[in-house]
mmCIF file of N, CA and C in Angstrom:
data_model
loop_
_atom_site.group_PDB
_atom_site.id
_atom_site.type_symbol
_atom_site.label_atom_id
_atom_site.label_comp_id
_atom_site.label_asym_id
_atom_site.label_seq_id
_atom_site.Cartn_x
_atom_site.Cartn_y
_atom_site.Cartn_z
ATOM 1 N N MET R 535 241.918 165.933 64.426
ATOM 2 C CA MET R 535 241.934 166.205 65.846
ATOM 3 C C MET R 535 242.357 164.942 66.593
ATOM 4 N N THR R 536 243.355 165.072 67.407
ATOM 5 C CA THR R 536 243.784 163.949 68.233
ATOM 6 C C THR R 536 243.035 163.996 69.553
ATOM 7 N N VAL R 537 242.586 162.835 69.988
ATOM 8 C CA VAL R 537 241.855 162.698 71.242
ATOM 9 C C VAL R 537 242.719 161.906 72.214
ATOM 10 N N SER R 538 242.871 162.422 73.411
ATOM 11 C CA SER R 538 243.561 161.689 74.472
ATOM 12 C C SER R 538 242.504 161.030 75.346
ATOM 13 N N ILE R 539 242.575 159.717 75.451
ATOM 14 C CA ILE R 539 241.641 158.976 76.294
ATOM 15 C C ILE R 539 242.406 158.531 77.539
ATOM 16 N N ILE R 540 241.966 159.022 78.686
ATOM 17 C CA ILE R 540 242.605 158.714 79.959
ATOM 18 C C ILE R 540 241.751 157.688 80.691
ATOM 19 N N THR R 541 242.352 156.555 81.014
ATOM 20 C CA THR R 541 241.641 155.535 81.793
ATOM 21 C C THR R 541 242.388 155.327 83.100
ATOM 22 N N ILE R 542 241.655 155.452 84.192
ATOM 23 C CA ILE R 542 242.233 155.159 85.499
ATOM 24 C C ILE R 542 241.601 153.885 86.022
ATOM 25 N N CYS R 543 242.376 153.150 86.791
ATOM 26 C CA CYS R 543 241.840 151.900 87.333
ATOM 27 C C CYS R 543 242.578 151.512 88.603
ATOM 28 N N TYR R 544 241.933 150.649 89.354
ATOM 29 C CA TYR R 544 242.551 150.038 90.519
ATOM 30 C C TYR R 544 241.784 148.752 90.819
ATOM 31 N N ASN R 545 242.457 147.632 90.671
ATOM 32 C CA ASN R 545 241.881 146.309 90.931
ATOM 33 C C ASN R 545 240.534 146.104 90.237
ATOM 34 N N ASN R 546 240.482 146.449 88.966
ATOM 35 C CA ASN R 546 239.262 146.254 88.177
ATOM 36 C C ASN R 546 239.647 145.772 86.776
ATOM 37 N N ILE R 547 240.337 144.648 86.722
ATOM 38 C CA ILE R 547 240.817 144.147 85.436
ATOM 39 C C ILE R 547 239.663 143.827 84.493
ATOM 40 N N GLN R 548 238.557 143.320 85.004
ATOM 41 C CA GLN R 548 237.418 143.011 84.129
ATOM 42 C C GLN R 548 236.862 144.284 83.498
ATOM 43 N N GLY R 549 236.757 145.335 84.285
ATOM 44 C CA GLY R 549 236.310 146.618 83.741
ATOM 45 C C GLY R 549 237.294 147.163 82.731
ATOM 46 N N LEU R 550 238.586 147.053 83.017
ATOM 47 C CA LEU R 550 239.615 147.538 82.101
ATOM 48 C C LEU R 550 239.561 146.775 80.781
ATOM 49 N N GLN R 551 239.299 145.501 80.821
ATOM 50 C CA GLN R 551 239.180 144.710 79.592
ATOM 51 C C GLN R 551 238.021 145.215 78.732
ATOM 52 N N LYS R 552 236.883 145.527 79.358
ATOM 53 C CA LYS R 552 235.733 146.072 78.614
ATOM 54 C C LYS R 552 236.074 147.430 78.006
ATOM 55 N N THR R 553 236.716 148.274 78.794
ATOM 56 C CA THR R 553 237.081 149.608 78.314
ATOM 57 C C THR R 553 238.049 149.499 77.141
ATOM 58 N N ARG R 554 239.029 148.631 77.253
ATOM 59 C CA ARG R 554 239.996 148.422 76.166
ATOM 60 C C ARG R 554 239.295 148.028 74.875
ATOM 61 N N LEU R 555 238.408 147.045 74.947
ATOM 62 C CA LEU R 555 237.696 146.607 73.737
ATOM 63 C C LEU R 555 236.914 147.751 73.114
ATOM 64 N N SER R 556 236.294 148.564 73.938
ATOM 65 C CA SER R 556 235.513 149.691 73.448
ATOM 66 C C SER R 556 236.403 150.721 72.755
ATOM 67 N N ILE R 557 237.569 150.962 73.316
ATOM 68 C CA ILE R 557 238.478 151.962 72.748
ATOM 69 C C ILE R 557 239.112 151.460 71.458
ATOM 70 N N VAL R 558 239.673 150.260 71.479
ATOM 71 C CA VAL R 558 240.382 149.788 70.282
ATOM 72 C C VAL R 558 239.435 149.471 69.136
ATOM 73 N N SER R 559 238.142 149.331 69.408
ATOM 74 C CA SER R 559 237.186 149.060 68.325
ATOM 75 C C SER R 559 236.661 150.338 67.672
ATOM 76 N N GLN R 560 237.068 151.497 68.149
ATOM 77 C CA GLN R 560 236.622 152.747 67.549
ATOM 78 C C GLN R 560 237.099 152.839 66.105
ATOM 79 N N THR R 561 236.219 153.266 65.211
ATOM 80 C CA THR R 561 236.595 153.423 63.803
ATOM 81 C C THR R 561 237.461 154.663 63.611
ATOM 82 N N TYR R 562 237.340 155.640 64.486
ATOM 83 C CA TYR R 562 238.201 156.826 64.480
ATOM 84 C C TYR R 562 239.497 156.436 65.173
ATOM 85 N N LYS R 563 240.611 156.610 64.506
ATOM 86 C CA LYS R 563 241.875 156.096 65.043
ATOM 87 C C LYS R 563 242.852 157.176 65.486
ATOM 88 N N ASP R 564 242.490 158.444 65.381
ATOM 89 C CA ASP R 564 243.406 159.504 65.788
ATOM 90 C C ASP R 564 243.247 159.773 67.285
ATOM 91 N N PHE R 565 243.656 158.783 68.071
ATOM 92 C CA PHE R 565 243.595 158.931 69.524
ATOM 93 C C PHE R 565 244.827 158.320 70.153
ATOM 94 N N GLU R 566 245.080 158.749 71.363
ATOM 95 C CA GLU R 566 246.091 158.117 72.195
ATOM 96 C C GLU R 566 245.373 157.615 73.448
ATOM 97 N N TRP R 567 245.825 156.480 73.949
ATOM 98 C CA TRP R 567 245.211 155.903 75.148
ATOM 99 C C TRP R 567 246.246 155.886 76.253
ATOM 100 N N ILE R 568 245.898 156.502 77.349
ATOM 101 C CA ILE R 568 246.770 156.613 78.514
ATOM 102 C C ILE R 568 246.076 155.906 79.676
ATOM 103 N N VAL R 569 246.765 154.965 80.302
ATOM 104 C CA VAL R 569 246.176 154.209 81.407
ATOM 105 C C VAL R 569 247.006 154.432 82.667
ATOM 106 N N ILE R 570 246.326 154.843 83.718
ATOM 107 C CA ILE R 570 246.958 155.051 85.016
ATOM 108 C C ILE R 570 246.332 154.055 85.994
ATOM 109 N N ASP R 571 247.119 153.099 86.417
ATOM 110 C CA ASP R 571 246.673 152.085 87.376
ATOM 111 C C ASP R 571 247.291 152.400 88.731
ATOM 112 N N GLY R 572 246.504 152.276 89.766
ATOM 113 C CA GLY R 572 246.956 152.619 91.115
ATOM 114 C C GLY R 572 247.748 151.536 91.821
ATOM 115 N N GLY R 573 248.389 150.649 91.064
ATOM 116 C CA GLY R 573 249.187 149.587 91.684
ATOM 117 C C GLY R 573 248.361 148.352 91.995
ATOM 118 N N SER R 574 247.475 147.991 91.102
ATOM 119 C CA SER R 574 246.575 146.836 91.302
ATOM 120 C C SER R 574 247.353 145.550 91.512
ATOM 121 N N ASP R 575 246.714 144.624 92.213
ATOM 122 C CA ASP R 575 247.308 143.297 92.431
ATOM 123 C C ASP R 575 246.388 142.190 91.905
ATOM 124 N N ASP R 576 245.584 142.518 90.887
ATOM 125 C CA ASP R 576 244.622 141.560 90.326
ATOM 126 C C ASP R 576 244.974 141.120 88.902
ATOM 127 N N GLY R 577 246.215 141.359 88.477
ATOM 128 C CA GLY R 577 246.625 141.004 87.121
ATOM 129 C C GLY R 577 246.578 142.168 86.147
ATOM 130 N N THR R 578 246.193 143.334 86.620
ATOM 131 C CA THR R 578 246.096 144.507 85.750
ATOM 132 C C THR R 578 247.447 144.865 85.140
ATOM 133 N N LYS R 579 248.498 144.852 85.939
ATOM 134 C CA LYS R 579 249.821 145.233 85.412
ATOM 135 C C LYS R 579 250.229 144.298 84.277
ATOM 136 N N GLU R 580 249.993 143.013 84.426
ATOM 137 C CA GLU R 580 250.326 142.058 83.371
ATOM 138 C C GLU R 580 249.472 142.306 82.123
ATOM 139 N N PHE R 581 248.211 142.642 82.328
ATOM 140 C CA PHE R 581 247.316 142.980 81.217
ATOM 141 C C PHE R 581 247.839 144.206 80.471
ATOM 142 N N LEU R 582 248.282 145.206 81.214
ATOM 143 C CA LEU R 582 248.811 146.421 80.606
ATOM 144 C C LEU R 582 250.088 146.121 79.819
ATOM 145 N N GLN R 583 250.945 145.298 80.370
ATOM 146 C CA GLN R 583 252.163 144.916 79.649
ATOM 147 C C GLN R 583 251.819 144.188 78.351
ATOM 148 N N GLU R 584 250.840 143.299 78.413
ATOM 149 C CA GLU R 584 250.433 142.516 77.248
ATOM 150 C C GLU R 584 249.875 143.398 76.127
ATOM 151 N N HIS R 585 249.199 144.475 76.494
ATOM 152 C CA HIS R 585 248.545 145.354 75.510
ATOM 153 C C HIS R 585 249.235 146.712 75.393
ATOM 154 N N SER R 586 250.471 146.798 75.814
ATOM 155 C CA SER R 586 251.167 148.086 75.852
ATOM 156 C C SER R 586 251.309 148.737 74.480
ATOM 157 N N ASP R 587 251.291 147.936 73.416
ATOM 158 C CA ASP R 587 251.406 148.504 72.070
ATOM 159 C C ASP R 587 250.169 149.318 71.678
ATOM 160 N N GLU R 588 249.074 149.177 72.406
ATOM 161 C CA GLU R 588 247.849 149.927 72.127
ATOM 162 C C GLU R 588 247.771 151.244 72.906
ATOM 163 N N MET R 589 248.743 151.453 73.784
ATOM 164 C CA MET R 589 248.714 152.622 74.662
ATOM 165 C C MET R 589 249.877 153.549 74.361
ATOM 166 N N SER R 590 249.635 154.830 74.533
ATOM 167 C CA SER R 590 250.710 155.813 74.408
ATOM 168 C C SER R 590 251.547 155.843 75.666
ATOM 169 N N TYR R 591 250.881 155.608 76.792
ATOM 170 C CA TYR R 591 251.566 155.616 78.083
ATOM 171 C C TYR R 591 250.733 154.804 79.054
ATOM 172 N N TRP R 592 251.394 154.106 79.944
ATOM 173 C CA TRP R 592 250.716 153.444 81.046
ATOM 174 C C TRP R 592 251.677 153.349 82.219
ATOM 175 N N CYS R 593 251.115 153.279 83.396
ATOM 176 C CA CYS R 593 251.908 153.026 84.587
ATOM 177 C C CYS R 593 251.041 152.272 85.580
ATOM 178 N N SER R 594 251.702 151.564 86.453
ATOM 179 C CA SER R 594 251.021 150.847 87.533
ATOM 180 C C SER R 594 251.812 151.126 88.797
ATOM 181 N N GLU R 595 251.310 152.079 89.564
ATOM 182 C CA GLU R 595 252.003 152.508 90.779
ATOM 183 C C GLU R 595 251.003 153.147 91.729
ATOM 184 N N LYS R 596 251.317 153.113 92.994
ATOM 185 C CA LYS R 596 250.434 153.709 93.992
ATOM 186 C C LYS R 596 250.271 155.198 93.691
ATOM 187 N N ASP R 597 249.048 155.673 93.876
ATOM 188 C CA ASP R 597 248.786 157.101 93.709
ATOM 189 C C ASP R 597 247.956 157.576 94.899
ATOM 190 N N ASN R 598 247.499 158.800 94.817
ATOM 191 C CA ASN R 598 246.740 159.389 95.928
ATOM 192 C C ASN R 598 245.257 159.488 95.640
ATOM 193 N N GLY R 599 244.734 158.558 94.842
ATOM 194 C CA GLY R 599 243.300 158.520 94.607
ATOM 195 C C GLY R 599 242.900 158.878 93.192
ATOM 196 N N VAL R 600 241.588 158.892 92.990
ATOM 197 C CA VAL R 600 240.994 159.059 91.669
ATOM 198 C C VAL R 600 241.474 160.331 90.972
ATOM 199 N N TYR R 601 241.373 161.460 91.631
ATOM 200 C CA TYR R 601 241.706 162.723 90.966
ATOM 201 C C TYR R 601 243.200 162.864 90.749
ATOM 202 N N ASN R 602 243.997 162.337 91.662
ATOM 203 C CA ASN R 602 245.438 162.321 91.455
ATOM 204 C C ASN R 602 245.779 161.498 90.214
ATOM 205 N N ALA R 603 245.133 160.349 90.053
ATOM 206 C CA ALA R 603 245.364 159.490 88.887
ATOM 207 C C ALA R 603 244.910 160.183 87.600
ATOM 208 N N GLN R 604 243.733 160.820 87.626
ATOM 209 C CA GLN R 604 243.265 161.528 86.428
ATOM 210 C C GLN R 604 244.219 162.657 86.052
ATOM 211 N N ASN R 605 244.644 163.416 87.031
ATOM 212 C CA ASN R 605 245.573 164.516 86.752
ATOM 213 C C ASN R 605 246.907 163.996 86.226
ATOM 214 N N LYS R 606 247.352 162.866 86.742
ATOM 215 C CA LYS R 606 248.585 162.266 86.242
ATOM 216 C C LYS R 606 248.412 161.902 84.768
ATOM 217 N N GLY R 607 247.283 161.289 84.432
ATOM 218 C CA GLY R 607 247.020 160.933 83.042
ATOM 219 C C GLY R 607 246.953 162.151 82.150
ATOM 220 N N ILE R 608 246.276 163.186 82.604
ATOM 221 C CA ILE R 608 246.149 164.415 81.820
ATOM 222 C C ILE R 608 247.520 165.041 81.579
ATOM 223 N N SER R 609 248.429 164.917 82.528
ATOM 224 C CA SER R 609 249.762 165.508 82.358
ATOM 225 C C SER R 609 250.529 164.872 81.191
ATOM 226 N N PHE R 610 250.163 163.648 80.798
ATOM 227 C CA PHE R 610 250.813 162.982 79.668
ATOM 228 C C PHE R 610 250.049 163.181 78.350
ATOM 229 N N ALA R 611 248.868 163.765 78.411
ATOM 230 C CA ALA R 611 248.011 163.895 77.236
ATOM 231 C C ALA R 611 248.568 164.922 76.257
ATOM 232 N N LYS R 612 248.497 164.574 74.975
ATOM 233 C CA LYS R 612 248.947 165.472 73.917
ATOM 234 C C LYS R 612 247.822 165.821 72.939
ATOM 235 N N GLY R 613 246.614 165.321 73.192
ATOM 236 C CA GLY R 613 245.511 165.503 72.262
ATOM 237 C C GLY R 613 244.886 166.882 72.309
ATOM 238 N N ASP R 614 244.061 167.135 71.296
ATOM 239 C CA ASP R 614 243.301 168.379 71.238
ATOM 240 C C ASP R 614 242.124 168.346 72.208
ATOM 241 N N TYR R 615 241.615 167.148 72.465
ATOM 242 C CA TYR R 615 240.534 166.927 73.430
ATOM 243 C C TYR R 615 240.935 165.783 74.353
ATOM 244 N N VAL R 616 240.379 165.798 75.557
ATOM 245 C CA VAL R 616 240.650 164.757 76.552
ATOM 246 C C VAL R 616 239.336 164.122 76.973
ATOM 247 N N ILE R 617 239.328 162.793 76.995
ATOM 248 C CA ILE R 617 238.180 162.038 77.491
ATOM 249 C C ILE R 617 238.663 161.224 78.683
ATOM 250 N N CYS R 618 237.986 161.346 79.821
ATOM 251 C CA CYS R 618 238.306 160.523 80.988
ATOM 252 C C CYS R 618 237.308 159.373 81.057
ATOM 253 N N MET R 619 237.816 158.166 80.908
ATOM 254 C CA MET R 619 236.985 156.960 80.979
ATOM 255 C C MET R 619 237.560 156.060 82.065
ATOM 256 N N ASN R 620 236.814 155.857 83.124
ATOM 257 C CA ASN R 620 237.268 154.947 84.164
ATOM 258 C C ASN R 620 237.238 153.516 83.654
ATOM 259 N N SER R 621 237.975 152.626 84.305
ATOM 260 C CA SER R 621 237.901 151.220 83.910
ATOM 261 C C SER R 621 236.460 150.754 84.102
ATOM 262 N N GLY R 622 235.933 150.112 83.080
ATOM 263 C CA GLY R 622 234.534 149.686 83.085
ATOM 264 C C GLY R 622 233.648 150.568 82.231
ATOM 265 N N ASP R 623 234.085 151.797 81.952
ATOM 266 C CA ASP R 623 233.329 152.684 81.064
ATOM 267 C C ASP R 623 233.517 152.238 79.621
ATOM 268 N N VAL R 624 232.485 152.401 78.808
ATOM 269 C CA VAL R 624 232.559 152.032 77.397
ATOM 270 C C VAL R 624 231.857 153.088 76.550
ATOM 271 N N PHE R 625 232.288 153.194 75.297
ATOM 272 C CA PHE R 625 231.577 154.027 74.341
ATOM 273 C C PHE R 625 230.287 153.317 73.942
ATOM 274 N N HIS R 626 229.287 154.074 73.524
ATOM 275 C CA HIS R 626 227.996 153.501 73.129
ATOM 276 C C HIS R 626 228.157 152.507 71.982
ATOM 277 N N ASP R 627 229.006 152.852 71.022
ATOM 278 C CA ASP R 627 229.290 151.932 69.911
ATOM 279 C C ASP R 627 230.641 152.303 69.314
ATOM 280 N N SER R 628 231.045 151.592 68.269
ATOM 281 C CA SER R 628 232.378 151.775 67.692
ATOM 282 C C SER R 628 232.516 153.045 66.858
ATOM 283 N N LYS R 629 231.428 153.762 66.634
ATOM 284 C CA LYS R 629 231.474 154.960 65.786
ATOM 285 C C LYS R 629 231.327 156.269 66.556
ATOM 286 N N VAL R 630 231.369 156.207 67.866
ATOM 287 C CA VAL R 630 231.164 157.427 68.656
ATOM 288 C C VAL R 630 232.168 158.509 68.273
ATOM 289 N N LEU R 631 233.447 158.195 68.302
ATOM 290 C CA LEU R 631 234.448 159.219 67.987
ATOM 291 C C LEU R 631 234.362 159.658 66.527
ATOM 292 N N SER R 632 234.111 158.732 65.617
ATOM 293 C CA SER R 632 233.949 159.101 64.202
ATOM 294 C C SER R 632 232.778 160.052 64.021
ATOM 295 N N ASN R 633 231.678 159.789 64.697
ATOM 296 C CA ASN R 633 230.510 160.663 64.586
ATOM 297 C C ASN R 633 230.804 162.054 65.125
ATOM 298 N N ILE R 634 231.542 162.124 66.214
ATOM 299 C CA ILE R 634 231.852 163.421 66.818
ATOM 300 C C ILE R 634 232.822 164.209 65.948
ATOM 301 N N PHE R 635 233.833 163.533 65.424
ATOM 302 C CA PHE R 635 234.890 164.241 64.708
ATOM 303 C C PHE R 635 234.778 164.138 63.194
ATOM 304 N N ALA R 636 233.592 163.771 62.692
ATOM 305 C CA ALA R 636 233.358 163.756 61.243
ATOM 306 C C ALA R 636 233.462 165.168 60.681
ATOM 307 N N LYS R 637 233.145 166.130 61.517
ATOM 308 C CA LYS R 637 233.329 167.526 61.110
ATOM 309 C C LYS R 637 234.227 168.208 62.134
ATOM 310 N N LYS R 638 234.893 169.250 61.697
ATOM 311 C CA LYS R 638 235.828 169.967 62.567
ATOM 312 C C LYS R 638 235.095 170.532 63.786
ATOM 313 N N GLN R 639 235.634 170.292 64.939
ATOM 314 C CA GLN R 639 235.071 170.812 66.178
ATOM 315 C C GLN R 639 235.843 172.067 66.590
ATOM 316 N N VAL R 640 235.111 173.051 67.091
ATOM 317 C CA VAL R 640 235.754 174.286 67.539
ATOM 318 C C VAL R 640 235.420 174.614 68.988
ATOM 319 N N ALA R 641 234.556 173.840 69.609
ATOM 320 C CA ALA R 641 234.172 174.100 70.997
ATOM 321 C C ALA R 641 235.287 173.683 71.950
ATOM 322 N N ASP R 642 235.352 174.349 73.090
ATOM 323 C CA ASP R 642 236.317 173.973 74.121
ATOM 324 C C ASP R 642 235.894 172.691 74.833
ATOM 325 N N VAL R 643 234.587 172.514 75.010
ATOM 326 C CA VAL R 643 234.055 171.350 75.720
ATOM 327 C C VAL R 643 232.981 170.710 74.851
ATOM 328 N N LEU R 644 233.087 169.409 74.682
ATOM 329 C CA LEU R 644 232.077 168.626 73.960
ATOM 330 C C LEU R 644 231.468 167.650 74.949
ATOM 331 N N TYR R 645 230.156 167.501 74.905
ATOM 332 C CA TYR R 645 229.514 166.552 75.810
ATOM 333 C C TYR R 645 228.244 166.025 75.177
ATOM 334 N N GLY R 646 227.772 164.916 75.714
ATOM 335 C CA GLY R 646 226.590 164.313 75.113
ATOM 336 C C GLY R 646 225.821 163.436 76.080
ATOM 337 N N ASN R 647 224.921 162.652 75.532
ATOM 338 C CA ASN R 647 224.085 161.750 76.321
ATOM 339 C C ASN R 647 224.924 160.605 76.864
ATOM 340 N N TRP R 648 224.422 160.003 77.934
ATOM 341 C CA TRP R 648 225.094 158.827 78.475
ATOM 342 C C TRP R 648 224.096 157.921 79.160
ATOM 343 N N HIS R 649 224.502 156.668 79.324
ATOM 344 C CA HIS R 649 223.682 155.669 80.009
ATOM 345 C C HIS R 649 224.465 155.103 81.174
ATOM 346 N N ARG R 650 223.796 154.899 82.274
ATOM 347 C CA ARG R 650 224.385 154.164 83.392
ATOM 348 C C ARG R 650 223.656 152.830 83.453
ATOM 349 N N ILE R 651 224.402 151.756 83.350
ATOM 350 C CA ILE R 651 223.811 150.422 83.391
ATOM 351 C C ILE R 651 224.149 149.801 84.741
ATOM 352 N N TYR R 652 223.124 149.509 85.515
ATOM 353 C CA TYR R 652 223.310 148.940 86.841
ATOM 354 C C TYR R 652 223.479 147.424 86.762
ATOM 355 N N GLN R 653 224.047 146.830 87.802
ATOM 356 C CA GLN R 653 224.285 145.386 87.809
ATOM 357 C C GLN R 653 223.001 144.580 87.692
ATOM 358 N N ASP R 654 221.886 145.132 88.140
ATOM 359 C CA ASP R 654 220.620 144.398 88.043
ATOM 360 C C ASP R 654 219.957 144.567 86.672
ATOM 361 N N GLY R 655 220.644 145.259 85.735
ATOM 362 C CA GLY R 655 220.135 145.403 84.376
ATOM 363 C C GLY R 655 219.385 146.698 84.105
ATOM 364 N N ARG R 656 219.047 147.442 85.161
ATOM 365 C CA ARG R 656 218.367 148.725 84.943
ATOM 366 C C ARG R 656 219.277 149.676 84.175
ATOM 367 N N ILE R 657 218.681 150.527 83.357
ATOM 368 C CA ILE R 657 219.437 151.514 82.597
ATOM 369 C C ILE R 657 218.883 152.898 82.903
ATOM 370 N N LYS R 658 219.769 153.796 83.274
ATOM 371 C CA LYS R 658 219.397 155.187 83.512
ATOM 372 C C LYS R 658 219.987 156.004 82.370
ATOM 373 N N LYS R 659 219.112 156.658 81.589
ATOM 374 C CA LYS R 659 219.560 157.478 80.471
ATOM 375 C C LYS R 659 219.627 158.932 80.916
ATOM 376 N N LYS R 660 220.724 159.587 80.573
ATOM 377 C CA LYS R 660 220.911 160.986 80.955
ATOM 378 C C LYS R 660 221.191 161.809 79.709
ATOM 379 N N ASN R 661 220.504 162.919 79.604
ATOM 380 C CA ASN R 661 220.761 163.897 78.559
ATOM 381 C C ASN R 661 221.268 165.159 79.238
ATOM 382 N N PRO R 662 222.292 165.772 78.712
ATOM 383 C CA PRO R 662 222.769 167.006 79.343
ATOM 384 C C PRO R 662 221.775 168.134 79.116
ATOM 385 N N PRO R 663 221.750 169.105 80.010
ATOM 386 C CA PRO R 663 220.858 170.247 79.805
ATOM 387 C C PRO R 663 221.361 171.111 78.652
ATOM 388 N N GLU R 664 220.480 171.927 78.116
ATOM 389 C CA GLU R 664 220.877 172.820 77.025
ATOM 390 C C GLU R 664 221.830 173.904 77.516
ATOM 391 N N PHE R 665 221.666 174.322 78.763
ATOM 392 C CA PHE R 665 222.537 175.341 79.343
ATOM 393 C C PHE R 665 223.141 174.785 80.628
ATOM 394 N N ILE R 666 224.430 174.948 80.786
ATOM 395 C CA ILE R 666 225.103 174.458 81.986
ATOM 396 C C ILE R 666 225.701 175.641 82.725
ATOM 397 N N SER R 667 225.315 175.789 83.966
ATOM 398 C CA SER R 667 225.878 176.827 84.811
ATOM 399 C C SER R 667 226.856 176.174 85.792
ATOM 400 N N PRO R 668 227.684 176.960 86.450
ATOM 401 C CA PRO R 668 228.578 176.376 87.463
ATOM 402 C C PRO R 668 227.799 175.626 88.560
ATOM 403 N N TYR R 669 226.598 176.079 88.865
ATOM 404 C CA TYR R 669 225.777 175.413 89.882
ATOM 405 C C TYR R 669 225.466 173.973 89.491
ATOM 406 N N PHE R 670 225.312 173.719 88.199
ATOM 407 C CA PHE R 670 224.997 172.380 87.702
ATOM 408 C C PHE R 670 225.984 171.339 88.244
ATOM 409 N N PHE R 671 227.260 171.701 88.311
ATOM 410 C CA PHE R 671 228.294 170.750 88.720
ATOM 411 C C PHE R 671 228.307 170.447 90.209
ATOM 412 N N TYR R 672 227.507 171.147 90.987
ATOM 413 C CA TYR R 672 227.362 170.803 92.397
ATOM 414 C C TYR R 672 226.569 169.527 92.588
ATOM 415 N N TYR R 673 225.702 169.217 91.634
ATOM 416 C CA TYR R 673 224.837 168.052 91.815
ATOM 417 C C TYR R 673 224.875 167.059 90.649
ATOM 418 N N ASP R 674 225.605 167.369 89.582
ATOM 419 C CA ASP R 674 225.586 166.465 88.441
ATOM 420 C C ASP R 674 226.901 166.571 87.673
ATOM 421 N N ASN R 675 226.983 165.875 86.555
ATOM 422 C CA ASN R 675 228.174 165.921 85.709
ATOM 423 C C ASN R 675 227.773 165.776 84.252
ATOM 424 N N ILE R 676 228.758 165.917 83.380
ATOM 425 C CA ILE R 676 228.544 165.718 81.946
ATOM 426 C C ILE R 676 229.492 164.632 81.458
ATOM 427 N N CYS R 677 229.132 164.014 80.370
ATOM 428 C CA CYS R 677 230.014 163.030 79.738
ATOM 429 C C CYS R 677 230.307 163.471 78.325
#
């Protein structure tokens, strides 16, 4: 199973560097990485050029916001599954994708636990509910 990882960013080179390390350190290698930058002026474009061999596609150009950038990235995706990771997002460890795809997946949507780490060091752990209704997405999300 090929996984398309879409990363969007804008003037967050430090976050993009963390996300890159997390992605390229995955033991599962059947993925493509697509980066959509909104025309940053903080060195992001140069960073993308330097690491372009690790990406299937990247661009650095003005867009119309977060969802426009995500949709642009998805339009280039060729994988069986799509993961949207903003710059600064990281996988829990280097085996996340290997653990998920160790066995054949047949679900349309895969999701799991996640942690939000705040700048002051606090950690908020989230587990998805066993059942998700459309109402759930009015107040929460899944990862």
